Tab-separated table of C-alpha atoms in Angstrom:
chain	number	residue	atom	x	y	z
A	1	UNK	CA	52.030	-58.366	-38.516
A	2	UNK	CA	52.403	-56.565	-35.453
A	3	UNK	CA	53.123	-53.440	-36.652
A	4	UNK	CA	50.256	-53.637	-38.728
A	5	UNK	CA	48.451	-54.498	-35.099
A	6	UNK	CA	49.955	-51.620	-33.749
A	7	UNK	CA	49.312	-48.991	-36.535
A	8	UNK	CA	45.359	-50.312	-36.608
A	9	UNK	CA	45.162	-50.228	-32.811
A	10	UNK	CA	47.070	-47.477	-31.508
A	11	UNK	CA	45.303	-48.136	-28.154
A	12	UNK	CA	45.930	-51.451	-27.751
A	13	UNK	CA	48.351	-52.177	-24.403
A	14	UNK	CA	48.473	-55.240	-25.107
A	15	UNK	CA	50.601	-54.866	-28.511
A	16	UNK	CA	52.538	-52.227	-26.968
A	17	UNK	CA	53.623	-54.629	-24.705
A	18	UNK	CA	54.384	-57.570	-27.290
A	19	UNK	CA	56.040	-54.992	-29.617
A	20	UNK	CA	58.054	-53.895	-26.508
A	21	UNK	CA	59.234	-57.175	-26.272
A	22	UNK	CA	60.127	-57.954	-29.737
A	23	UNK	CA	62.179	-54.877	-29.457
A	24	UNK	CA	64.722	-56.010	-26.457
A	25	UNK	CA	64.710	-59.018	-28.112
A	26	UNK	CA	66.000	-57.631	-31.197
A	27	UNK	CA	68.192	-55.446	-29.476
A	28	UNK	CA	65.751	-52.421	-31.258
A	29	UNK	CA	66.301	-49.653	-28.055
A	30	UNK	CA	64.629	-46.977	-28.843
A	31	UNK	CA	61.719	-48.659	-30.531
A	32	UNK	CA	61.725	-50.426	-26.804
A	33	UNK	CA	61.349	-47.457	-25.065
A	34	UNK	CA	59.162	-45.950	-26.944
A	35	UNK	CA	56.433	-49.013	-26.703
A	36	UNK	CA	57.421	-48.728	-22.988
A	37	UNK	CA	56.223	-45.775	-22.621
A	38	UNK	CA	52.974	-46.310	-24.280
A	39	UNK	CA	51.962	-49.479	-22.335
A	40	UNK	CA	52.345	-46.994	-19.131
A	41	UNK	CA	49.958	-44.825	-21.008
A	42	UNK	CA	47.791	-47.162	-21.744
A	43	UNK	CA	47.853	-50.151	-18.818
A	44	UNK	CA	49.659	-48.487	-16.541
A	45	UNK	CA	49.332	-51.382	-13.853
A	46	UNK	CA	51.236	-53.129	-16.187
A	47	UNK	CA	54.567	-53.804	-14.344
A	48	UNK	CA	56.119	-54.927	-17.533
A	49	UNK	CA	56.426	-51.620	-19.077
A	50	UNK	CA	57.976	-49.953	-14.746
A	51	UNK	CA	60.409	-53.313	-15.375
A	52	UNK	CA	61.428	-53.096	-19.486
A	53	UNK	CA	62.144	-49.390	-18.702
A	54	UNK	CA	64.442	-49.837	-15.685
A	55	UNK	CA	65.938	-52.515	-17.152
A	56	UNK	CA	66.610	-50.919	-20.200
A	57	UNK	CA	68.173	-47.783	-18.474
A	58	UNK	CA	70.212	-49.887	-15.717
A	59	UNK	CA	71.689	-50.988	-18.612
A	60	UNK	CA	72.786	-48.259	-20.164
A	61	UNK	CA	73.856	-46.767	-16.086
A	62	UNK	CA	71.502	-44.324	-16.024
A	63	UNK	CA	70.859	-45.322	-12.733
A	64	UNK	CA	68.859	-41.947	-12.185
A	65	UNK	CA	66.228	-42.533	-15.149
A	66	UNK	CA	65.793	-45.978	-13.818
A	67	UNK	CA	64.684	-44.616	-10.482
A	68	UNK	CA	61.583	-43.826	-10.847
A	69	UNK	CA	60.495	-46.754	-13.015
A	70	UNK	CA	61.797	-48.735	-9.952
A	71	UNK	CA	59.764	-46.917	-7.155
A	72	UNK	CA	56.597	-47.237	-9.109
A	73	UNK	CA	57.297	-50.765	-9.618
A	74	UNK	CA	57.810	-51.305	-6.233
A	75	UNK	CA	54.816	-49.896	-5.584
A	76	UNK	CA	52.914	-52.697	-7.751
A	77	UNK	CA	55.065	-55.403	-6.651
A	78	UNK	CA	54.887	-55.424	-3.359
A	79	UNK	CA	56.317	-59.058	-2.834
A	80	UNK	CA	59.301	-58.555	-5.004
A	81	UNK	CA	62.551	-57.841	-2.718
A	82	UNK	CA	64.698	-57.410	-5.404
A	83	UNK	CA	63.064	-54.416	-6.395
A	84	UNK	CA	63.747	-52.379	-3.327
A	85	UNK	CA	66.590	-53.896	-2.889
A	86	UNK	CA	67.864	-52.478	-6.701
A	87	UNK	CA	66.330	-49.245	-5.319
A	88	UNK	CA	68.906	-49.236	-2.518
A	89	UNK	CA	71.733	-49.945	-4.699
A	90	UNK	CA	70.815	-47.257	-6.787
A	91	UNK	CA	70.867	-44.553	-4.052
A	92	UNK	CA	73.561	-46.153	-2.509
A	93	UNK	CA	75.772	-45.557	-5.643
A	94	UNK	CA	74.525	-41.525	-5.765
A	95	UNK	CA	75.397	-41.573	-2.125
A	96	UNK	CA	72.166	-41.024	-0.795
A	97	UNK	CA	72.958	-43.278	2.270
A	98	UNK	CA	70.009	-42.935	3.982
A	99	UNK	CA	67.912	-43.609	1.525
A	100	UNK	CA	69.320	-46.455	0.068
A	101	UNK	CA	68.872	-47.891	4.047
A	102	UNK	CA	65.733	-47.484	3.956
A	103	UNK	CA	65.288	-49.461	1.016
A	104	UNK	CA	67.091	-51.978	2.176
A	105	UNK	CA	65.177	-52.778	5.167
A	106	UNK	CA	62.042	-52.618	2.990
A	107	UNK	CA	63.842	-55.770	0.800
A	108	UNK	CA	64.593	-57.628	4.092
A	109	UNK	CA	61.172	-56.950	5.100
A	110	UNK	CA	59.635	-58.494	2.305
A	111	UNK	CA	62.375	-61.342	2.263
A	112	UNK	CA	63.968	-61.823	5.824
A	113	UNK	CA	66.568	-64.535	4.399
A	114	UNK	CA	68.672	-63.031	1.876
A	115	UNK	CA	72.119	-62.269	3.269
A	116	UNK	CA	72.893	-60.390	0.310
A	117	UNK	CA	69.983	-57.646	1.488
A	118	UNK	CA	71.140	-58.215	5.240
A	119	UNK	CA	75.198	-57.523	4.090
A	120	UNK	CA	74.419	-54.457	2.656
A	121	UNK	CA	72.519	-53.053	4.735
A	122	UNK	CA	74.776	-53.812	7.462
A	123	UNK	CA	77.615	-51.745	5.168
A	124	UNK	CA	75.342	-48.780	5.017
A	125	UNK	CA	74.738	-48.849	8.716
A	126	UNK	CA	78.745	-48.994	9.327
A	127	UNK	CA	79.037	-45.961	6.928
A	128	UNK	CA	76.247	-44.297	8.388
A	129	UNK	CA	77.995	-44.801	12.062
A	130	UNK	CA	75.388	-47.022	13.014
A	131	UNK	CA	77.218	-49.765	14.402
A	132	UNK	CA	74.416	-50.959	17.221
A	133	UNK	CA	72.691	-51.539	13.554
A	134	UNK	CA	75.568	-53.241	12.068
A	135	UNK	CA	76.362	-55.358	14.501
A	136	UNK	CA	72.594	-56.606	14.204
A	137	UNK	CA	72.570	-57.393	10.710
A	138	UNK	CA	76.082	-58.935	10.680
A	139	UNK	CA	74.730	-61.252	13.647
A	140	UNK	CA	71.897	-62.020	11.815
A	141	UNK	CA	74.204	-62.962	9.009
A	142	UNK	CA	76.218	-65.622	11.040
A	143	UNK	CA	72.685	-67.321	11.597
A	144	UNK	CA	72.200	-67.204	8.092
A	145	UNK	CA	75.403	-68.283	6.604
A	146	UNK	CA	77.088	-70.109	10.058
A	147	UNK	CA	79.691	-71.273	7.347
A	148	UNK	CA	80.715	-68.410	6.432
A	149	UNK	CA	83.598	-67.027	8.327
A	150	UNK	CA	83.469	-63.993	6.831
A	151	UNK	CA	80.480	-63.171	8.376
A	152	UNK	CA	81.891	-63.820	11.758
A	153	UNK	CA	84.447	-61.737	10.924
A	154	UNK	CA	82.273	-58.555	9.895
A	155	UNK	CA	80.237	-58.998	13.580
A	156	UNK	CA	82.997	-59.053	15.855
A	157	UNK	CA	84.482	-55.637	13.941
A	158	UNK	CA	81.045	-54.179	14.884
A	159	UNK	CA	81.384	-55.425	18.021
A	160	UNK	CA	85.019	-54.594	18.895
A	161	UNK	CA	83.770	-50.825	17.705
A	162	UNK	CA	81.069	-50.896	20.035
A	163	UNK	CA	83.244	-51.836	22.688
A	164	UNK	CA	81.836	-55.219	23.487
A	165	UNK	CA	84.756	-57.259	23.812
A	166	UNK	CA	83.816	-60.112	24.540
A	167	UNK	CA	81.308	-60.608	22.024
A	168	UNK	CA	84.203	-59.185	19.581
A	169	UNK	CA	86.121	-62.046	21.249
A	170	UNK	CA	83.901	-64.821	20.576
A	171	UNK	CA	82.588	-63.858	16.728
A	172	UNK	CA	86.648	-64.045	16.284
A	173	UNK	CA	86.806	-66.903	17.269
A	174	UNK	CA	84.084	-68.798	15.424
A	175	UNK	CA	85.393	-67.035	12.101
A	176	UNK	CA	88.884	-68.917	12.957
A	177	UNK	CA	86.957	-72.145	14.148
């Protein structure tokens, strides 16, 4: 029936998008992609077709084709840090540092309590040799997760590199306590 929908109304985004659908669901790729790709034609404020796209290549680890589905979608979904945060990981794994810290901070902007965004973006800063940055996110982290020793752990290496010792000293000690 929905091809049938489809082949009578070429234009319609709205059985691109259910046909798009039916196609990840049956595991049907490029028949995916291809719907995909039409809906972005057709609605292209439709974030379903910037999201089945990335997905779609994420899964496959074409990280690079998934960019660009990812900015736009970011772009539409402005309250989704996961999105930015995906972004990030993205350039982070091509090595484009930088960028992938910017993303990050966009994530933690839109969603100030996920240690997960906070973590990494405290790793990028250490590799970038930001370590006045680091040490900011990894203290932020201990307020997050006070728990978590590991956390503890991460901030006094920032600090101990910055040459704070006692601060070193006392995030030590709280990730023993």
């Amino acid at each position: 029936i929905l091809e049938r929908l489809f082949a009578v109304q070429p234009k319609s985004w709205t059985a691109a998008k259910f046909r798009a659908e039916i196609a990840v669901r049956r595991k049907e790729r490029d028949t995916a992609i291809e719907s995909y790709k039409r809906l972005q034609r057709l609605c292209p404020i439709d974030p379903a077709s910037w999201r089945g796209l990335a997905g779609l290549y994420l899964e496959e680890g074409k990280s690079e084709e998934a960019l660009p589905q990812l900015v736009e979608l970011a772009n539409l979904e402005e309250h989704d840090a996961e999105v930015p945060a995906q972004i990030g990981r993205v350039h982070k794994k091509a090595g484009r540092l930088r960028d992938a810290q910017l993303w990050f901070r966009r994530a933690i902007g839109i969603n100030p309590f996920s240690s997960d965004y906070h973590a990494a973006l405290g790793d990028l800063n250490l590799q970038l040799s930001d370590t006045a940055a680091a040490l900011r996110e990894y203290t932020m982290l201990t307020h997050l997760e006070p728990k978590n020793a590991r956390r503890f752990e991460a901030a006094a290496l920032a600090a101990h590199k910055l040459g704070d010792k006692e601060k070193a000293r006392t995030f030590a000690q709280k990730a023993v306590d």
